[in-house]
Coordinates of C-alpha atoms in Angstrom, one line a residue:
M5 CA 79.0 93.4 171.2
T6 CA 81.2 94.2 174.2
Y7 CA 80.2 94.5 177.8
E8 CA 82.8 94.3 180.6
T9 CA 81.7 93.6 184.2
G10 CA 85.0 94.0 186.0
A11 CA 86.7 97.1 187.3
S12 CA 89.1 98.4 184.6
G13 CA 91.9 99.4 187.1
R14 CA 92.6 102.3 184.8
K15 CA 90.6 105.1 186.4
A16 CA 92.3 108.3 187.6
R17 CA 92.0 107.3 191.2
D18 CA 93.4 103.9 190.5
L19 CA 96.5 105.7 189.2
G20 CA 96.8 108.0 192.2
L21 CA 95.1 111.0 190.7
R22 CA 92.5 112.3 193.2
M23 CA 90.8 115.2 191.4
G24 CA 89.2 116.8 194.4
D25 CA 88.6 116.0 198.0
L26 CA 85.4 114.0 198.2
P27 CA 85.4 110.2 198.3
N28 CA 84.1 108.2 195.4
G29 CA 81.4 105.5 195.7
P30 CA 82.4 101.9 195.7
L31 CA 82.2 101.6 191.9
N32 CA 83.3 105.1 191.1
A33 CA 80.6 105.2 188.5
I34 CA 77.2 106.5 187.7
T35 CA 75.8 103.2 188.9
D36 CA 76.7 104.1 192.4
V37 CA 73.4 105.9 192.4
A38 CA 71.0 103.0 193.3
G39 CA 68.8 101.8 190.5
V40 CA 70.9 103.3 187.6
R41 CA 72.0 100.8 185.0
V42 CA 74.2 101.2 181.9
G43 CA 74.3 99.1 178.7
H44 CA 76.6 99.2 175.7
V45 CA 76.8 97.7 172.3
T46 CA 80.1 98.2 170.6
L47 CA 80.5 98.0 166.8
I48 CA 84.0 97.5 165.4
E49 CA 84.5 96.0 162.0
G50 CA 86.9 96.3 159.1
E51 CA 90.0 98.3 158.4
G52 CA 91.6 100.3 155.6
D53 CA 90.0 102.8 153.2
L54 CA 86.5 104.2 153.8
V55 CA 83.8 102.6 151.7
R56 CA 80.5 104.2 152.6
G57 CA 78.1 101.6 154.0
E58 CA 80.7 99.0 154.4
G59 CA 83.2 100.5 156.9
P60 CA 85.5 100.6 158.7
V61 CA 83.0 100.7 161.5
R62 CA 84.0 102.3 164.9
T63 CA 80.8 103.2 166.6
G64 CA 78.0 101.9 168.9
V65 CA 75.2 102.8 171.3
T66 CA 75.0 103.3 175.1
V67 CA 71.8 103.4 177.1
I68 CA 71.5 104.8 180.6
M69 CA 68.4 103.5 182.5
P70 CA 67.6 105.7 185.5
R71 CA 64.9 103.2 186.7
D72 CA 62.9 100.4 185.1
E73 CA 60.0 102.3 183.7
P74 CA 60.5 106.0 183.8
W75 CA 57.4 106.5 181.6
N76 CA 55.3 105.2 184.5
Q77 CA 57.5 106.7 187.3
P78 CA 59.2 109.9 186.0
L79 CA 62.2 111.5 187.6
F80 CA 62.8 115.2 188.3
A81 CA 65.3 116.4 185.8
A82 CA 66.7 119.4 183.9
P83 CA 69.3 120.1 181.2
H84 CA 72.0 122.7 180.7
R85 CA 73.8 123.9 177.6
L86 CA 77.4 125.1 177.5
N87 CA 77.5 125.4 173.7
G88 CA 74.7 124.2 171.5
N89 CA 76.4 122.8 168.3
G90 CA 75.0 119.4 169.2
E91 CA 71.8 117.4 169.7
M92 CA 70.0 115.9 172.6
T93 CA 66.4 115.0 171.7
G94 CA 63.4 115.3 174.1
L95 CA 64.8 118.3 176.1
E96 CA 61.8 120.6 175.4
W97 CA 59.5 118.3 177.3
V98 CA 62.1 117.8 180.1
R99 CA 62.2 121.6 180.4
E100 CA 58.5 122.0 180.2
S101 CA 57.5 119.2 182.6
G102 CA 60.7 119.2 184.8
T103 CA 60.8 115.4 184.4
L104 CA 62.6 112.6 182.6
N105 CA 60.2 110.0 181.2
S106 CA 62.5 107.8 179.2
Y107 CA 65.8 105.9 179.1
I108 CA 68.8 108.0 177.9
G109 CA 70.5 106.9 174.7
L110 CA 73.9 108.0 173.4
T111 CA 75.3 107.4 169.9
N112 CA 77.0 109.1 167.0
S113 CA 75.7 112.3 165.3
H114 CA 73.9 110.5 162.4
S115 CA 72.3 107.7 164.4
V116 CA 70.2 109.8 166.8
G117 CA 67.0 109.0 165.0
V118 CA 67.4 105.2 165.0
V119 CA 68.4 105.2 168.7
R120 CA 65.4 107.3 169.5
D121 CA 63.1 105.0 167.6
G122 CA 64.6 102.0 169.3
I123 CA 63.9 103.3 172.7
I124 CA 60.3 104.0 171.8
A125 CA 60.0 100.5 170.3
H126 CA 61.3 99.0 173.6
E127 CA 58.8 101.1 175.6
A128 CA 56.0 99.9 173.3
L129 CA 56.9 96.3 174.1
H130 CA 56.5 97.0 177.8
R131 CA 53.2 98.9 177.7
P132 CA 49.8 97.1 177.5
Q133 CA 49.0 96.1 173.9
G134 CA 46.7 98.7 172.3
E135 CA 47.5 101.4 174.8
D136 CA 47.7 104.9 173.3
F137 CA 50.9 106.7 174.3
W138 CA 53.5 109.0 173.1
S139 CA 57.2 109.1 173.9
L140 CA 59.9 111.8 173.5
P141 CA 63.1 109.9 174.5
V142 CA 66.3 111.7 175.4
V143 CA 69.1 110.8 173.0
G144 CA 72.5 112.6 172.8
E145 CA 75.2 112.5 170.2
T146 CA 78.8 113.3 169.4
W147 CA 80.6 113.1 166.0
D148 CA 82.8 110.0 165.4
G149 CA 83.6 110.7 161.7
A150 CA 87.3 110.8 162.2
L151 CA 87.4 107.0 162.8
N152 CA 84.0 105.7 161.8
D153 CA 82.0 105.3 158.6
L154 CA 79.6 107.8 160.0
N155 CA 77.4 108.0 156.9
G156 CA 77.2 104.2 156.6
F157 CA 74.5 104.2 159.3
H158 CA 75.7 101.0 161.0
V159 CA 73.7 101.5 164.3
K160 CA 70.4 99.7 164.0
Q161 CA 67.4 99.4 166.2
E162 CA 68.4 95.9 167.2
H163 CA 71.6 97.3 168.7
V164 CA 69.5 99.7 170.9
L165 CA 67.3 96.8 172.1
E166 CA 70.5 94.8 172.8
A167 CA 72.0 97.7 174.8
I168 CA 68.9 97.9 176.9
A169 CA 68.9 94.1 177.5
N170 CA 72.6 94.3 178.5
A171 CA 72.1 97.2 180.9
R172 CA 73.1 96.5 184.5
G173 CA 74.4 98.0 187.6
G174 CA 78.0 97.4 188.8
H175 CA 81.1 98.4 187.0
V176 CA 80.7 100.3 183.8
A177 CA 82.9 99.7 180.8
E178 CA 84.8 102.8 179.8
G179 CA 86.9 104.2 176.9
S180 CA 86.3 102.8 173.4
V181 CA 83.0 101.1 174.1
G182 CA 79.4 101.6 173.1
S183 CA 78.7 105.1 171.8
G184 CA 82.2 106.1 172.8
T185 CA 83.9 103.7 170.4
G186 CA 84.9 106.3 167.8
M187 CA 85.3 109.3 170.0
V188 CA 88.4 111.6 170.6
C189 CA 89.0 113.7 173.7
H190 CA 91.6 116.5 173.9
G191 CA 93.4 115.0 170.9
Y192 CA 93.7 111.5 172.5
K193 CA 91.4 108.5 172.2
G194 CA 88.4 109.2 174.3
G195 CA 84.9 107.8 174.7
I196 CA 82.8 106.8 177.7
G197 CA 84.0 107.8 181.1
T198 CA 82.3 107.6 184.5
A199 CA 82.9 108.6 188.1
S200 CA 81.1 109.3 191.4
R201 CA 81.4 111.2 194.6
V202 CA 79.7 110.8 197.9
V203 CA 79.1 113.8 200.2
A204 CA 79.7 113.7 203.9
D205 CA 77.1 112.1 206.2
E206 CA 76.4 115.5 207.8
D207 CA 75.6 116.8 204.3
G208 CA 73.1 114.0 203.7
G209 CA 75.5 111.2 202.5
Y210 CA 74.1 111.6 199.0
T211 CA 75.8 110.2 195.9
V212 CA 76.4 112.0 192.6
G213 CA 77.4 109.9 189.6
V214 CA 78.5 111.1 186.2
L215 CA 78.8 109.5 182.8
V216 CA 80.3 111.3 179.9
Q217 CA 80.7 110.8 176.2
A218 CA 83.9 112.8 175.7
N219 CA 84.6 113.9 172.2
H220 CA 85.8 117.4 172.7
G221 CA 88.7 119.7 173.6
R222 CA 92.1 120.8 172.3
R223 CA 95.2 118.9 173.1
Q224 CA 97.0 122.2 173.9
R225 CA 94.5 122.9 176.7
L226 CA 94.5 119.5 178.4
T227 CA 94.8 119.8 182.2
V228 CA 94.9 116.8 184.5
D229 CA 94.6 116.9 188.3
G230 CA 95.4 120.6 188.2
T231 CA 98.6 120.2 186.0
H232 CA 98.5 121.7 182.6
I233 CA 99.7 118.9 180.3
G234 CA 99.3 120.7 176.9
D235 CA 101.7 119.4 174.4
A236 CA 104.2 118.0 176.9
I237 CA 103.2 114.4 176.0
T238 CA 104.9 113.0 172.9
L239 CA 102.9 110.8 170.5
P240 CA 104.2 108.9 167.5
D241 CA 102.7 111.2 164.9
D242 CA 104.0 114.5 166.4
E243 CA 106.3 115.0 163.4
Q244 CA 103.3 115.0 161.0
A245 CA 102.2 118.2 159.4
S246 CA 99.3 120.1 160.8
F247 CA 95.7 119.9 159.6
P248 CA 95.0 119.3 155.9
G249 CA 94.8 122.6 154.1
D250 CA 96.8 124.5 156.7
T251 CA 99.7 124.9 154.4
D252 CA 101.2 127.8 156.3
A253 CA 100.9 126.2 159.7
P254 CA 104.0 125.0 161.4
R255 CA 104.5 121.4 162.3
A256 CA 102.7 120.9 165.6
P257 CA 102.4 118.2 168.3
G258 CA 99.2 116.2 168.0
A259 CA 98.6 116.7 164.3
Q260 CA 95.3 115.1 163.4
Q261 CA 95.8 113.1 160.2
G262 CA 92.8 112.7 157.9
V263 CA 90.5 115.3 159.5
T264 CA 89.7 118.7 158.0
V265 CA 87.8 120.0 161.0
P266 CA 89.9 122.0 163.5
E267 CA 90.5 120.9 167.1
G268 CA 87.8 122.1 169.5
S269 CA 85.0 121.2 167.1
G270 CA 84.0 118.0 169.0
S271 CA 81.4 117.7 171.7
I272 CA 80.7 116.2 175.1
I273 CA 77.5 114.8 176.6
V274 CA 77.4 114.7 180.4
I275 CA 74.8 112.7 182.3
V276 CA 74.5 113.5 186.0
A277 CA 72.6 111.3 188.4
T278 CA 72.0 111.7 192.1
D279 CA 69.9 110.2 194.9
A280 CA 69.6 113.6 196.5
P281 CA 66.0 114.9 196.6
L282 CA 66.2 117.6 194.0
L283 CA 63.5 119.6 192.3
P284 CA 63.8 120.4 188.6
H285 CA 65.4 123.8 189.2
Q286 CA 67.9 122.2 191.5
C287 CA 68.7 119.6 188.9
E288 CA 69.5 122.4 186.5
R289 CA 71.8 124.0 189.0
L290 CA 73.7 120.7 189.4
A291 CA 73.9 120.3 185.6
Q292 CA 75.4 123.8 185.4
R293 CA 78.2 122.9 187.9
A294 CA 79.1 119.9 185.7
V295 CA 80.5 122.3 183.1
I296 CA 83.0 123.5 185.7
G297 CA 84.4 120.0 185.7
V298 CA 84.6 120.2 181.9
G299 CA 86.5 123.4 182.2
R300 CA 88.9 122.0 184.8
V301 CA 90.2 119.5 182.2
G302 CA 90.5 122.3 179.6
G303 CA 87.2 122.2 177.8
A304 CA 85.9 125.7 176.8
G305 CA 82.7 125.1 174.9
E306 CA 84.1 126.3 171.6
N307 CA 81.9 127.5 168.8
G308 CA 82.0 124.2 167.0
S309 CA 81.3 122.1 170.1
G310 CA 78.1 120.6 171.4
D311 CA 78.4 120.5 175.2
L312 CA 75.1 119.3 176.7
V313 CA 74.3 118.2 180.2
L314 CA 71.3 116.4 181.7
C315 CA 70.8 115.9 185.4
F316 CA 68.2 113.7 187.1
S317 CA 67.3 112.8 190.6
T318 CA 66.2 109.3 191.6
A319 CA 65.0 110.3 195.1
N320 CA 61.2 110.8 194.5
E321 CA 60.0 107.4 193.5
R322 CA 56.2 107.9 193.6
M323 CA 55.6 110.6 191.0
P324 CA 52.7 109.8 188.7
G325 CA 53.2 109.2 184.9
V326 CA 52.4 112.0 182.5
F327 CA 48.8 111.0 181.8
D328 CA 48.1 108.7 184.7
R329 CA 44.3 109.0 185.0
E330 CA 44.3 107.1 188.2
A331 CA 46.7 109.4 190.0
G332 CA 45.3 111.8 192.6
R333 CA 45.1 115.5 192.3
E334 CA 48.3 116.0 194.3
F335 CA 51.4 114.0 195.1
Q336 CA 54.1 114.4 197.8
A337 CA 57.7 115.2 196.9
T338 CA 60.8 115.7 199.0
A339 CA 63.2 118.5 198.3
L340 CA 66.6 119.5 199.5
N341 CA 67.0 122.9 201.2
N342 CA 68.8 125.2 198.7
S343 CA 71.1 126.3 201.5
K344 CA 72.4 122.7 201.8
I345 CA 73.2 122.1 198.1
D346 CA 76.8 123.2 197.9
P347 CA 78.3 119.8 198.7
L348 CA 76.4 118.4 195.7
F349 CA 77.9 121.1 193.5
Y350 CA 81.4 120.1 194.5
A351 CA 80.5 116.4 193.9
A352 CA 79.3 117.1 190.4
I353 CA 82.4 119.2 189.5
E354 CA 84.8 116.5 190.8
A355 CA 82.9 113.5 189.3
T356 CA 82.7 115.2 185.9
E357 CA 86.4 116.1 185.9
E358 CA 87.4 112.6 186.7
A359 CA 84.9 111.0 184.3
I360 CA 86.4 112.9 181.4
V361 CA 90.0 111.9 182.3
N362 CA 88.8 108.3 182.8
S363 CA 87.4 108.3 179.3
M364 CA 91.0 108.8 178.0
L365 CA 92.7 106.6 180.6
A366 CA 90.5 103.6 179.7
A367 CA 90.8 104.0 175.9
D368 CA 93.4 102.2 173.8
T369 CA 94.9 103.5 170.6
M370 CA 92.5 103.0 167.7
V371 CA 93.0 102.9 163.9
G372 CA 89.9 103.8 161.9
I373 CA 88.8 104.9 158.4
N374 CA 91.7 105.5 155.9
G375 CA 94.2 104.5 158.5
N376 CA 93.4 107.5 160.7
T377 CA 94.9 106.9 164.2
R378 CA 94.0 108.3 167.5
Y379 CA 96.5 107.5 170.2
A380 CA 95.7 106.5 173.8
L381 CA 96.8 109.0 176.5
P382 CA 100.1 107.4 177.7
H383 CA 99.8 106.6 181.4
D384 CA 103.6 106.7 182.1
Q385 CA 104.1 110.1 180.5
L386 CA 101.0 111.5 182.2
L387 CA 102.0 110.3 185.7
E388 CA 105.5 111.7 185.3
L389 CA 104.0 115.1 184.4
V390 CA 101.6 115.2 187.3
K391 CA 104.0 113.7 189.9
R392 CA 103.7 115.6 193.1

């Protein structure tokens, strides 16, 4: 298990890459939105050839807690889909009710069920014994089969409970941690990334925080801080042949050894949090703008990609639970005037863009199953290319 509490010093803004005009929060993370906590459990074990059920293991689980007991105090929320070749459970009830009623889990594609069950088990432990309840947790996934023994099912319920127990505010570990351990972004080692933006006082002073699980994109399309990077960066395996089976393909930079799926077949999960008082339809609008940040880095929502966004607002704290029999007939909620929402759009775009880049900047080169290697994005080459 890995959990880092200090600042990484490897974020885009730490390296002089601003990505927009708005200031970031003090942590430059989703946890700049008060009350939001993040917990990781990282599973790294073994090396060499793949033996199903034994490893090598390069995976994990990440849990985002919007508040302590969202099943008792839901949050206004809404999802958005750029491309749907992916999974995020519980979204039908989020759409129907306009609320988020659970913690948010992230993991690999074949561990969604166990993470969902683990979140329900945790909720059961915190509800009165014998209480009848149902739960539809939100759990998102991306595929880590290039580096991880995906079908060995190494994520267990105990890891989910541990991630919840580890969850805290403060600096969020990024890169190859938690559910991002085995992920690849734009051909480089990716994973978890986070960033935040704060709008001006005259616009409400609200914070927008974003956390991504970045496992998407083509290397040829990578753009950082407005500079198209493409294949300009040199990696050690750039003399390798192209994808297995592409016998007629020329040698190409960024050849992906040991993977038969084409580039662009990955996915990204984007979680957007804000303390601005947004209603569900406004959360959906903010979630939509996050995909502009995905596009700024070069993501295109390809046919084989699962690009899913969920946005929630922490502002209204006294909403009743789904079946709260003691709640009154009505409750009061505060909402932002739609004509004042543009600064939040810009904040979501900028924070998403940086969070994706942060996921690569924080990740180190990783060797996984069968010796498959995914290289870190080289900071020195990147900074030379984007030098103003």
